[in-house]
Amino acid sequence: MDMIASWIGNIPDFALPFALAALGLIVIERTGVLALGAEGLMLVGALAGIGASLMTGGATVWALILAMCAAGVVSLLFALMVLVMRINQVIAGLALVFFCQGLTGLLGTLLDWTNKPVAGLKAVSLWPFSELPVVGKLFVQNPLVFITPLIFLAVVLVLNRSVLGLRMRAVGENPQAADAAGIPVLGYRCAAIVAGSMLIGLAGAYISVLSTKMWIADMVGGRGWIAVALVIFARWSPWKALAGAVLFGCIEALIPQMAASGIRLPQYFVFMTPYAVTLGVMIWVAVASRDSSSQPGALGEPFIREERR
């Protein structure tokens, strides 16, 4: 029972980076921009969060905010490539990942931020739920875990219940019609790229500042790619993405618990497990769902404004 309680209590810590990264990708892709650069943007957020925490003497909240801003600034490079230069969005996303991997590895070494611990945030207890047997540890988490559902709620309300969200979806479904209606397509896409990238940067900062509490090169470890798969699994629905993130969090949280209980597993099998589950989920989605209506109609297509006569 102690192992089960510990496993349940660790699920949010593993699930939250997936959730925030997937949410950021949904914000971007709802406007028709195919975003594959989550892995790189999470690395930028992770490094910026640690650097800001070290330079500010442990001001964690400011570290998270600055990490989001850093990811937003770097995303402007992606916006330039896909919106202005009209580079293929798949190639641009992959290039962004490789660029961020090299940049963060270089800066982390030059600035000597590697393996330097930071304080993070103290856990908050939601009494009386924290006193419940078995599941009580689920309600003893750092504050960002409890704020994340509110972030999801805010994004859902904006996307589905506001004029701004209606225009974003119009830009993603039919940019030519949106442009004819006077909606600045490139402006909305650029704003969505920056806003979504800030959420992805926050996911990376969570890993380094609040979970691991130090910077290690390539510490994101493929979570950005799993977030990309989560978006497809969720059919671009934020709440389904959150449920999928919890599922992957359950799997990742189970691995160290099994190791602590004495169950011996091959090292490479452990490393392979999250990606094997991702492949299984993708195959299941492809077989079980033939409906692509939830996918933005213009996803991955560059916007070329038609000349009006």
PDB file of C-alpha atoms in Angstrom:
ATOM      1  CA  MET A   1       0.000   0.000   0.000  1.00  0.00           C
ATOM      2  CA  ASP A   2       2.905   2.353   0.699  1.00  0.00           C
ATOM      3  CA  MET A   3       4.254   1.751  -2.797  1.00  0.00           C
ATOM      4  CA  ILE A   4       0.820   2.427  -4.328  1.00  0.00           C
ATOM      5  CA  ALA A   5       0.444   5.613  -2.268  1.00  0.00           C
ATOM      6  CA  SER A   6       3.878   6.796  -3.349  1.00  0.00           C
ATOM      7  CA  TRP A   7       3.122   5.979  -6.992  1.00  0.00           C
ATOM      8  CA  ILE A   8      -0.164   7.890  -6.929  1.00  0.00           C
ATOM      9  CA  GLY A   9       1.484  10.861  -5.225  1.00  0.00           C
ATOM     10  CA  ASN A  10       4.191  11.082  -7.921  1.00  0.00           C
ATOM     11  CA  ILE A  11       1.841  10.941 -10.921  1.00  0.00           C
ATOM     12  CA  PRO A  12       1.250  14.730 -11.154  1.00  0.00           C
ATOM     13  CA  ASP A  13       4.991  15.416 -11.098  1.00  0.00           C
ATOM     14  CA  PHE A  14       5.492  13.233 -14.171  1.00  0.00           C
ATOM     15  CA  ALA A  15       2.246  14.187 -15.934  1.00  0.00           C
ATOM     16  CA  LEU A  16       2.433  17.969 -15.713  1.00  0.00           C
ATOM     17  CA  PRO A  17       5.201  18.563 -18.332  1.00  0.00           C
ATOM     18  CA  PHE A  18       3.256  16.460 -20.841  1.00  0.00           C
ATOM     19  CA  ALA A  19       0.059  18.360 -20.074  1.00  0.00           C
ATOM     20  CA  LEU A  20       1.459  21.875 -20.397  1.00  0.00           C
ATOM     21  CA  ALA A  21       3.465  21.055 -23.531  1.00  0.00           C
ATOM     22  CA  ALA A  22       0.459  19.437 -25.208  1.00  0.00           C
ATOM     23  CA  LEU A  23      -1.729  22.412 -24.296  1.00  0.00           C
ATOM     24  CA  GLY A  24       0.781  24.812 -25.833  1.00  0.00           C
ATOM     25  CA  LEU A  25       0.859  22.740 -29.018  1.00  0.00           C
ATOM     26  CA  ILE A  26      -2.942  22.765 -29.204  1.00  0.00           C
ATOM     27  CA  VAL A  27      -2.995  26.563 -28.947  1.00  0.00           C
ATOM     28  CA  ILE A  28      -0.539  26.807 -31.849  1.00  0.00           C
ATOM     29  CA  GLU A  29      -2.101  24.156 -34.049  1.00  0.00           C
ATOM     30  CA  ARG A  30      -5.643  25.441 -33.650  1.00  0.00           C
ATOM     31  CA  THR A  31      -4.527  28.340 -35.858  1.00  0.00           C
ATOM     32  CA  GLY A  32      -3.280  25.973 -38.579  1.00  0.00           C
ATOM     33  CA  VAL A  33       0.453  25.924 -37.764  1.00  0.00           C
ATOM     34  CA  LEU A  34       1.960  22.452 -37.408  1.00  0.00           C
ATOM     35  CA  ALA A  35       4.265  22.634 -34.376  1.00  0.00           C
ATOM     36  CA  LEU A  36       6.924  19.952 -33.914  1.00  0.00           C
ATOM     37  CA  GLY A  37       9.423  22.001 -31.928  1.00  0.00           C
ATOM     38  CA  ALA A  38       8.153  21.241 -28.419  1.00  0.00           C
ATOM     39  CA  GLU A  39      11.272  19.294 -27.460  1.00  0.00           C
ATOM     40  CA  GLY A  40      13.533  22.262 -28.233  1.00  0.00           C
ATOM     41  CA  LEU A  41      11.298  24.868 -26.607  1.00  0.00           C
ATOM     42  CA  MET A  42      11.082  22.776 -23.443  1.00  0.00           C
ATOM     43  CA  LEU A  43      14.882  22.698 -23.327  1.00  0.00           C
ATOM     44  CA  VAL A  44      14.968  26.487 -23.669  1.00  0.00           C
ATOM     45  CA  GLY A  45      12.478  26.853 -20.824  1.00  0.00           C
ATOM     46  CA  ALA A  46      14.393  24.384 -18.664  1.00  0.00           C
ATOM     47  CA  LEU A  47      17.715  26.178 -19.115  1.00  0.00           C
ATOM     48  CA  ALA A  48      16.244  29.685 -18.790  1.00  0.00           C
ATOM     49  CA  GLY A  49      14.378  28.679 -15.637  1.00  0.00           C
ATOM     50  CA  ILE A  50      17.505  27.353 -13.956  1.00  0.00           C
ATOM     51  CA  GLY A  51      19.570  30.350 -15.064  1.00  0.00           C
ATOM     52  CA  ALA A  52      16.974  32.827 -13.804  1.00  0.00           C
ATOM     53  CA  SER A  53      16.679  30.983 -10.495  1.00  0.00           C
ATOM     54  CA  LEU A  54      20.458  31.006  -9.985  1.00  0.00           C
ATOM     55  CA  MET A  55      20.830  34.666 -10.942  1.00  0.00           C
ATOM     56  CA  THR A  56      17.903  35.888  -8.825  1.00  0.00           C
ATOM     57  CA  GLY A  57      18.936  33.952  -5.752  1.00  0.00           C
ATOM     58  CA  GLY A  58      16.093  31.453  -5.871  1.00  0.00           C
ATOM     59  CA  ALA A  59      13.123  33.608  -6.951  1.00  0.00           C
ATOM     60  CA  THR A  60      11.246  30.633  -8.371  1.00  0.00           C
ATOM     61  CA  VAL A  61       8.146  32.443  -9.598  1.00  0.00           C
ATOM     62  CA  TRP A  62      10.254  34.927 -11.546  1.00  0.00           C
ATOM     63  CA  ALA A  63      12.325  32.033 -12.872  1.00  0.00           C
ATOM     64  CA  LEU A  64       9.208  30.392 -14.301  1.00  0.00           C
ATOM     65  CA  ILE A  65       8.024  33.663 -15.844  1.00  0.00           C
ATOM     66  CA  LEU A  66      11.411  34.345 -17.423  1.00  0.00           C
ATOM     67  CA  ALA A  67      11.537  30.784 -18.746  1.00  0.00           C
ATOM     68  CA  MET A  68       8.201  31.329 -20.467  1.00  0.00           C
ATOM     69  CA  CYS A  69       9.453  34.599 -21.955  1.00  0.00           C
ATOM     70  CA  ALA A  70      12.650  32.929 -23.213  1.00  0.00           C
ATOM     71  CA  ALA A  71      10.681  30.217 -24.999  1.00  0.00           C
ATOM     72  CA  GLY A  72       8.377  32.878 -26.467  1.00  0.00           C
ATOM     73  CA  VAL A  73      11.335  34.848 -27.823  1.00  0.00           C
ATOM     74  CA  VAL A  74      12.940  31.757 -29.397  1.00  0.00           C
ATOM     75  CA  SER A  75       9.593  30.823 -30.971  1.00  0.00           C
ATOM     76  CA  LEU A  76       9.760  34.033 -33.009  1.00  0.00           C
ATOM     77  CA  LEU A  77      12.467  32.312 -35.057  1.00  0.00           C
ATOM     78  CA  PHE A  78       9.997  29.531 -35.866  1.00  0.00           C
ATOM     79  CA  ALA A  79       7.330  32.132 -36.658  1.00  0.00           C
ATOM     80  CA  LEU A  80       9.729  33.874 -39.033  1.00  0.00           C
ATOM     81  CA  MET A  81      10.446  30.613 -40.838  1.00  0.00           C
ATOM     82  CA  VAL A  82       6.866  29.428 -41.280  1.00  0.00           C
ATOM     83  CA  LEU A  83       4.915  32.688 -41.551  1.00  0.00           C
ATOM     84  CA  VAL A  84       7.245  35.022 -43.412  1.00  0.00           C
ATOM     85  CA  MET A  85       9.627  32.712 -45.272  1.00  0.00           C
ATOM     86  CA  ARG A  86       6.970  29.990 -45.692  1.00  0.00           C
ATOM     87  CA  ILE A  87       9.415  27.175 -45.023  1.00  0.00           C
ATOM     88  CA  ASN A  88       7.853  23.722 -44.760  1.00  0.00           C
ATOM     89  CA  GLN A  89       6.487  23.537 -41.223  1.00  0.00           C
ATOM     90  CA  VAL A  90       7.771  20.013 -40.569  1.00  0.00           C
ATOM     91  CA  ILE A  91      11.312  20.985 -41.573  1.00  0.00           C
ATOM     92  CA  ALA A  92      11.111  24.235 -39.608  1.00  0.00           C
ATOM     93  CA  GLY A  93       9.963  22.407 -36.478  1.00  0.00           C
ATOM     94  CA  LEU A  94      12.746  19.842 -36.690  1.00  0.00           C
ATOM     95  CA  ALA A  95      15.317  22.571 -37.338  1.00  0.00           C
ATOM     96  CA  LEU A  96      14.074  24.424 -34.248  1.00  0.00           C
ATOM     97  CA  VAL A  97      14.567  21.318 -32.106  1.00  0.00           C
ATOM     98  CA  PHE A  98      18.154  20.783 -33.280  1.00  0.00           C
ATOM     99  CA  PHE A  99      18.949  24.475 -32.899  1.00  0.00           C
ATOM    100  CA  CYS A 100      17.611  24.573 -29.330  1.00  0.00           C
ATOM    101  CA  GLN A 101      19.416  21.374 -28.380  1.00  0.00           C
ATOM    102  CA  GLY A 102      22.729  22.814 -29.508  1.00  0.00           C
ATOM    103  CA  LEU A 103      22.060  26.266 -28.061  1.00  0.00           C
ATOM    104  CA  THR A 104      21.034  25.057 -24.608  1.00  0.00           C
ATOM    105  CA  GLY A 105      23.895  22.561 -24.432  1.00  0.00           C
ATOM    106  CA  LEU A 106      26.402  25.277 -25.339  1.00  0.00           C
ATOM    107  CA  LEU A 107      25.013  27.931 -22.986  1.00  0.00           C
ATOM    108  CA  GLY A 108      24.584  25.493 -20.116  1.00  0.00           C
ATOM    109  CA  THR A 109      28.265  24.579 -20.365  1.00  0.00           C
ATOM    110  CA  LEU A 110      29.622  28.086 -20.971  1.00  0.00           C
ATOM    111  CA  LEU A 111      27.614  29.639 -18.123  1.00  0.00           C
ATOM    112  CA  ASP A 112      28.413  26.733 -15.777  1.00  0.00           C
ATOM    113  CA  TRP A 113      24.778  26.070 -14.859  1.00  0.00           C
ATOM    114  CA  THR A 114      25.056  22.284 -15.101  1.00  0.00           C
ATOM    115  CA  ASN A 115      24.266  20.242 -11.974  1.00  0.00           C
ATOM    116  CA  LYS A 116      23.773  23.318  -9.771  1.00  0.00           C
ATOM    117  CA  PRO A 117      20.780  22.749  -7.462  1.00  0.00           C
ATOM    118  CA  VAL A 118      18.008  25.302  -6.909  1.00  0.00           C
ATOM    119  CA  ALA A 119      15.425  25.535  -4.130  1.00  0.00           C
ATOM    120  CA  GLY A 120      12.219  25.171  -6.160  1.00  0.00           C
ATOM    121  CA  LEU A 121       8.870  25.617  -4.411  1.00  0.00           C
ATOM    122  CA  LYS A 122       7.599  24.052  -1.207  1.00  0.00           C
ATOM    123  CA  ALA A 123       4.760  21.578  -1.509  1.00  0.00           C
ATOM    124  CA  VAL A 124       1.249  22.750  -0.642  1.00  0.00           C
ATOM    125  CA  SER A 125      -1.260  20.498   1.119  1.00  0.00           C
ATOM    126  CA  LEU A 126      -4.974  20.588   0.345  1.00  0.00           C
ATOM    127  CA  TRP A 127      -6.449  19.718   3.721  1.00  0.00           C
ATOM    128  CA  PRO A 128      -8.467  17.562   4.505  1.00  0.00           C
ATOM    129  CA  PHE A 129      -7.886  15.661   1.236  1.00  0.00           C
ATOM    130  CA  SER A 130      -4.192  15.304   2.057  1.00  0.00           C
ATOM    131  CA  GLU A 131      -5.150  13.176   5.084  1.00  0.00           C
ATOM    132  CA  LEU A 132      -6.964  10.556   3.008  1.00  0.00           C
ATOM    133  CA  PRO A 133      -5.446   7.057   3.005  1.00  0.00           C
ATOM    134  CA  VAL A 134      -3.564   5.902  -0.118  1.00  0.00           C
ATOM    135  CA  VAL A 135      -4.495   8.932  -2.280  1.00  0.00           C
ATOM    136  CA  GLY A 136      -3.580  11.590   0.295  1.00  0.00           C
ATOM    137  CA  LYS A 137      -0.174  12.295  -1.281  1.00  0.00           C
ATOM    138  CA  LEU A 138      -1.965  13.263  -4.477  1.00  0.00           C
ATOM    139  CA  PHE A 139      -3.045  16.446  -2.693  1.00  0.00           C
ATOM    140  CA  VAL A 140       0.436  17.375  -1.470  1.00  0.00           C
ATOM    141  CA  GLN A 141       2.082  18.967  -4.503  1.00  0.00           C
ATOM    142  CA  ASN A 142       3.878  22.123  -5.560  1.00  0.00           C
ATOM    143  CA  PRO A 143       1.510  25.032  -6.369  1.00  0.00           C
ATOM    144  CA  LEU A 144       1.866  24.751 -10.166  1.00  0.00           C
ATOM    145  CA  VAL A 145       0.203  21.330 -10.090  1.00  0.00           C
ATOM    146  CA  PHE A 146      -2.959  22.884  -8.630  1.00  0.00           C
ATOM    147  CA  ILE A 147      -2.771  25.885 -10.987  1.00  0.00           C
ATOM    148  CA  THR A 148      -2.497  23.756 -14.140  1.00  0.00           C
ATOM    149  CA  PRO A 149      -6.195  22.709 -14.284  1.00  0.00           C
ATOM    150  CA  LEU A 150      -7.088  26.402 -14.042  1.00  0.00           C
ATOM    151  CA  ILE A 151      -4.754  27.108 -16.979  1.00  0.00           C
ATOM    152  CA  PHE A 152      -6.541  24.406 -18.965  1.00  0.00           C
ATOM    153  CA  LEU A 153      -9.919  25.850 -18.030  1.00  0.00           C
ATOM    154  CA  ALA A 154      -8.847  29.337 -19.121  1.00  0.00           C
ATOM    155  CA  VAL A 155      -7.555  28.064 -22.484  1.00  0.00           C
ATOM    156  CA  VAL A 156     -10.734  26.057 -23.096  1.00  0.00           C
ATOM    157  CA  LEU A 157     -12.906  29.087 -22.343  1.00  0.00           C
ATOM    158  CA  VAL A 158     -10.843  31.277 -24.664  1.00  0.00           C
ATOM    159  CA  LEU A 159     -10.872  28.749 -27.509  1.00  0.00           C
ATOM    160  CA  ASN A 160     -14.525  27.747 -27.268  1.00  0.00           C
ATOM    161  CA  ARG A 161     -16.359  30.613 -25.579  1.00  0.00           C
ATOM    162  CA  SER A 162     -14.803  33.829 -26.834  1.00  0.00           C
ATOM    163  CA  VAL A 163     -14.557  35.885 -30.002  1.00  0.00           C
ATOM    164  CA  LEU A 164     -10.777  35.521 -29.854  1.00  0.00           C
ATOM    165  CA  GLY A 165     -11.076  31.734 -29.856  1.00  0.00           C
ATOM    166  CA  LEU A 166     -13.614  31.835 -32.691  1.00  0.00           C
ATOM    167  CA  ARG A 167     -11.197  33.843 -34.798  1.00  0.00           C
ATOM    168  CA  MET A 168      -8.303  31.526 -33.943  1.00  0.00           C
ATOM    169  CA  ARG A 169     -10.320  28.515 -35.048  1.00  0.00           C
ATOM    170  CA  ALA A 170     -11.413  30.335 -38.208  1.00  0.00           C
ATOM    171  CA  VAL A 171      -7.772  31.047 -39.039  1.00  0.00           C
ATOM    172  CA  GLY A 172      -6.954  27.360 -38.554  1.00  0.00           C
ATOM    173  CA  GLU A 173      -9.908  26.037 -40.529  1.00  0.00           C
ATOM    174  CA  ASN A 174     -10.035  28.408 -43.507  1.00  0.00           C
ATOM    175  CA  PRO A 175      -7.445  31.189 -43.481  1.00  0.00           C
ATOM    176  CA  GLN A 176      -8.567  32.572 -46.851  1.00  0.00           C
ATOM    177  CA  ALA A 177     -12.122  33.073 -45.594  1.00  0.00           C
ATOM    178  CA  ALA A 178     -10.822  34.544 -42.341  1.00  0.00           C
ATOM    179  CA  ASP A 179      -8.675  36.991 -44.291  1.00  0.00           C
ATOM    180  CA  ALA A 180     -11.648  37.972 -46.438  1.00  0.00           C
ATOM    181  CA  ALA A 181     -13.554  38.704 -43.219  1.00  0.00           C
ATOM    182  CA  GLY A 182     -10.808  41.112 -42.137  1.00  0.00           C
ATOM    183  CA  ILE A 183      -9.020  38.850 -39.633  1.00  0.00           C
ATOM    184  CA  PRO A 184      -5.204  39.294 -39.691  1.00  0.00           C
ATOM    185  CA  VAL A 185      -4.249  35.662 -40.254  1.00  0.00           C
ATOM    186  CA  LEU A 186      -0.493  36.050 -39.817  1.00  0.00           C
ATOM    187  CA  GLY A 187      -0.978  38.170 -36.705  1.00  0.00           C
ATOM    188  CA  TYR A 188      -3.178  35.543 -35.062  1.00  0.00           C
ATOM    189  CA  ARG A 189      -0.823  32.740 -36.029  1.00  0.00           C
ATOM    190  CA  CYS A 190       2.201  34.607 -34.692  1.00  0.00           C
ATOM    191  CA  ALA A 191       0.427  35.396 -31.409  1.00  0.00           C
ATOM    192  CA  ALA A 192      -0.629  31.744 -31.047  1.00  0.00           C
ATOM    193  CA  ILE A 193       2.945  30.562 -31.694  1.00  0.00           C
ATOM    194  CA  VAL A 194       4.311  32.848 -28.977  1.00  0.00           C
ATOM    195  CA  ALA A 195       1.547  32.078 -26.448  1.00  0.00           C
ATOM    196  CA  GLY A 196       1.703  28.321 -27.037  1.00  0.00           C
ATOM    197  CA  SER A 197       5.498  28.340 -26.875  1.00  0.00           C
ATOM    198  CA  MET A 198       5.378  30.109 -23.522  1.00  0.00           C
ATOM    199  CA  LEU A 199       3.268  27.245 -22.149  1.00  0.00           C
ATOM    200  CA  ILE A 200       5.754  24.755 -23.612  1.00  0.00           C
ATOM    201  CA  GLY A 201       8.611  26.708 -22.013  1.00  0.00           C
ATOM    202  CA  LEU A 202       6.776  26.537 -18.685  1.00  0.00           C
ATOM    203  CA  ALA A 203       6.623  22.740 -19.087  1.00  0.00           C
ATOM    204  CA  GLY A 204      10.393  22.657 -19.520  1.00  0.00           C
ATOM    205  CA  ALA A 205      10.959  24.978 -16.575  1.00  0.00           C
ATOM    206  CA  TYR A 206       8.816  22.727 -14.411  1.00  0.00           C
ATOM    207  CA  ILE A 207      11.165  19.816 -15.112  1.00  0.00           C
ATOM    208  CA  SER A 208      14.330  21.723 -14.223  1.00  0.00           C
ATOM    209  CA  VAL A 209      13.176  24.179 -11.540  1.00  0.00           C
ATOM    210  CA  LEU A 210      10.432  22.296  -9.694  1.00  0.00           C
ATOM    211  CA  SER A 211      11.001  18.605 -10.385  1.00  0.00           C
ATOM    212  CA  THR A 212      14.697  17.845 -10.963  1.00  0.00           C
ATOM    213  CA  LYS A 213      15.797  21.195  -9.448  1.00  0.00           C
ATOM    214  CA  MET A 214      18.926  21.375 -11.595  1.00  0.00           C
ATOM    215  CA  TRP A 215      19.974  21.609 -15.234  1.00  0.00           C
ATOM    216  CA  ILE A 216      21.334  18.637 -17.165  1.00  0.00           C
ATOM    217  CA  ALA A 217      21.973  18.691 -20.916  1.00  0.00           C
ATOM    218  CA  ASP A 218      19.070  17.190 -22.927  1.00  0.00           C
ATOM    219  CA  MET A 219      17.159  16.668 -19.686  1.00  0.00           C
ATOM    220  CA  VAL A 220      13.756  16.855 -21.379  1.00  0.00           C
ATOM    221  CA  GLY A 221      14.407  13.319 -22.597  1.00  0.00           C
ATOM    222  CA  GLY A 222      11.886  13.097 -25.427  1.00  0.00           C
ATOM    223  CA  ARG A 223       8.900  14.446 -23.503  1.00  0.00           C
ATOM    224  CA  GLY A 224       8.327  17.035 -26.214  1.00  0.00           C
ATOM    225  CA  TRP A 225       7.846  14.317 -28.827  1.00  0.00           C
ATOM    226  CA  ILE A 226       5.418  12.473 -26.584  1.00  0.00           C
ATOM    227  CA  ALA A 227       3.485  15.757 -26.204  1.00  0.00           C
ATOM    228  CA  VAL A 228       3.223  15.929 -30.008  1.00  0.00           C
ATOM    229  CA  ALA A 229       1.710  12.442 -30.003  1.00  0.00           C
ATOM    230  CA  LEU A 230      -0.625  13.427 -27.164  1.00  0.00           C
ATOM    231  CA  VAL A 231      -2.138  16.204 -29.275  1.00  0.00           C
ATOM    232  CA  ILE A 232      -3.058  13.711 -31.996  1.00  0.00           C
ATOM    233  CA  PHE A 233      -4.309  11.239 -29.392  1.00  0.00           C
ATOM    234  CA  ALA A 234      -6.507  13.972 -27.899  1.00  0.00           C
ATOM    235  CA  ARG A 235      -7.821  15.105 -31.313  1.00  0.00           C
ATOM    236  CA  TRP A 236      -6.831  18.685 -30.422  1.00  0.00           C
ATOM    237  CA  SER A 237      -9.024  18.687 -27.296  1.00  0.00           C
ATOM    238  CA  PRO A 238      -7.373  20.212 -24.181  1.00  0.00           C
ATOM    239  CA  TRP A 239      -9.259  18.048 -21.683  1.00  0.00           C
ATOM    240  CA  LYS A 240      -8.437  14.837 -23.564  1.00  0.00           C
ATOM    241  CA  ALA A 241      -4.818  15.968 -23.709  1.00  0.00           C
ATOM    242  CA  LEU A 242      -4.842  16.396 -19.927  1.00  0.00           C
ATOM    243  CA  ALA A 243      -6.256  12.883 -19.527  1.00  0.00           C
ATOM    244  CA  GLY A 244      -3.593  11.508 -21.861  1.00  0.00           C
ATOM    245  CA  ALA A 245      -0.887  13.321 -19.901  1.00  0.00           C
ATOM    246  CA  VAL A 246      -2.133  11.684 -16.699  1.00  0.00           C
ATOM    247  CA  LEU A 247      -1.979   8.298 -18.443  1.00  0.00           C
ATOM    248  CA  PHE A 248       1.650   8.828 -19.445  1.00  0.00           C
ATOM    249  CA  GLY A 249       2.364  10.213 -15.978  1.00  0.00           C
ATOM    250  CA  CYS A 250       1.053   6.986 -14.471  1.00  0.00           C
ATOM    251  CA  ILE A 251       3.389   4.950 -16.656  1.00  0.00           C
ATOM    252  CA  GLU A 252       6.489   7.054 -15.968  1.00  0.00           C
ATOM    253  CA  ALA A 253       5.776   7.243 -12.230  1.00  0.00           C
ATOM    254  CA  LEU A 254       5.468   3.468 -12.075  1.00  0.00           C
ATOM    255  CA  ILE A 255       8.985   2.811 -13.393  1.00  0.00           C
ATOM    256  CA  PRO A 256      10.960   4.174 -10.376  1.00  0.00           C
ATOM    257  CA  GLN A 257       8.481   2.554  -7.990  1.00  0.00           C
ATOM    258  CA  MET A 258       9.114  -0.832  -9.556  1.00  0.00           C
ATOM    259  CA  ALA A 259      12.870  -0.279  -9.303  1.00  0.00           C
ATOM    260  CA  ALA A 260      12.567   0.758  -5.637  1.00  0.00           C
ATOM    261  CA  SER A 261      10.531  -2.339  -4.844  1.00  0.00           C
ATOM    262  CA  GLY A 262      13.342  -4.592  -6.074  1.00  0.00           C
ATOM    263  CA  ILE A 263      11.889  -5.552  -9.455  1.00  0.00           C
ATOM    264  CA  ARG A 264      14.856  -5.781 -11.811  1.00  0.00           C
ATOM    265  CA  LEU A 265      14.206  -4.543 -15.338  1.00  0.00           C
ATOM    266  CA  PRO A 266      16.651  -4.174 -18.257  1.00  0.00           C
ATOM    267  CA  GLN A 267      17.835  -0.563 -18.477  1.00  0.00           C
ATOM    268  CA  TYR A 268      17.004  -0.132 -22.143  1.00  0.00           C
ATOM    269  CA  PHE A 269      13.582  -1.685 -21.664  1.00  0.00           C
ATOM    270  CA  VAL A 270      12.856   1.015 -19.086  1.00  0.00           C
ATOM    271  CA  PHE A 271      14.024   3.739 -21.475  1.00  0.00           C
ATOM    272  CA  MET A 272      11.922   2.257 -24.262  1.00  0.00           C
ATOM    273  CA  THR A 273       8.656   1.943 -22.323  1.00  0.00           C
ATOM    274  CA  PRO A 274       7.236   5.514 -22.727  1.00  0.00           C
ATOM    275  CA  TYR A 275       7.913   5.488 -26.472  1.00  0.00           C
ATOM    276  CA  ALA A 276       6.483   1.991 -26.887  1.00  0.00           C
ATOM    277  CA  VAL A 277       3.320   3.183 -25.169  1.00  0.00           C
ATOM    278  CA  THR A 278       3.293   6.230 -27.464  1.00  0.00           C
ATOM    279  CA  LEU A 279       3.481   4.009 -30.539  1.00  0.00           C
ATOM    280  CA  GLY A 280       0.706   1.810 -29.154  1.00  0.00           C
ATOM    281  CA  VAL A 281      -1.521   4.814 -28.526  1.00  0.00           C
ATOM    282  CA  MET A 282      -0.878   6.195 -32.015  1.00  0.00           C
ATOM    283  CA  ILE A 283      -1.738   2.850 -33.615  1.00  0.00           C
ATOM    284  CA  TRP A 284      -4.895   2.604 -31.506  1.00  0.00           C
ATOM    285  CA  VAL A 285      -5.975   6.110 -32.522  1.00  0.00           C
ATOM    286  CA  ALA A 286      -5.333   5.360 -36.202  1.00  0.00           C
ATOM    287  CA  VAL A 287      -7.381   2.149 -36.058  1.00  0.00           C
ATOM    288  CA  ALA A 288     -10.194   3.309 -33.772  1.00  0.00           C
ATOM    289  CA  SER A 289     -10.804   6.789 -35.198  1.00  0.00           C
ATOM    290  CA  ARG A 290     -11.396   7.474 -38.866  1.00  0.00           C
ATOM    291  CA  ASP A 291     -12.859  10.922 -38.220  1.00  0.00           C
ATOM    292  CA  SER A 292     -10.440  13.760 -38.943  1.00  0.00           C
ATOM    293  CA  SER A 293     -13.020  16.532 -38.490  1.00  0.00           C
ATOM    294  CA  SER A 294     -11.419  17.628 -35.222  1.00  0.00           C
ATOM    295  CA  GLN A 295      -8.136  18.383 -36.981  1.00  0.00           C
ATOM    296  CA  PRO A 296      -7.810  22.030 -38.066  1.00  0.00           C
ATOM    297  CA  GLY A 297      -8.614  22.153 -41.761  1.00  0.00           C
ATOM    298  CA  ALA A 298      -5.562  24.188 -42.771  1.00  0.00           C
ATOM    299  CA  LEU A 299      -3.071  22.496 -40.440  1.00  0.00           C
ATOM    300  CA  GLY A 300       0.417  22.639 -41.923  1.00  0.00           C
ATOM    301  CA  GLU A 301      -0.569  24.798 -44.883  1.00  0.00           C
ATOM    302  CA  PRO A 302       1.198  28.145 -45.377  1.00  0.00           C
ATOM    303  CA  PHE A 303      -1.010  31.187 -45.757  1.00  0.00           C
ATOM    304  CA  ILE A 304      -0.684  33.029 -49.054  1.00  0.00           C
ATOM    305  CA  ARG A 305      -2.894  36.047 -49.255  1.00  0.00           C
ATOM    306  CA  GLU A 306      -4.957  36.254 -52.410  1.00  0.00           C
ATOM    307  CA  GLU A 307      -4.925  39.533 -54.251  1.00  0.00           C
ATOM    308  CA  ARG A 308      -8.310  41.208 -54.291  1.00  0.00           C
ATOM    309  CA  ARG A 309      -9.613  42.937 -57.370  1.00  0.00           C
TER     310      ARG A 309
END
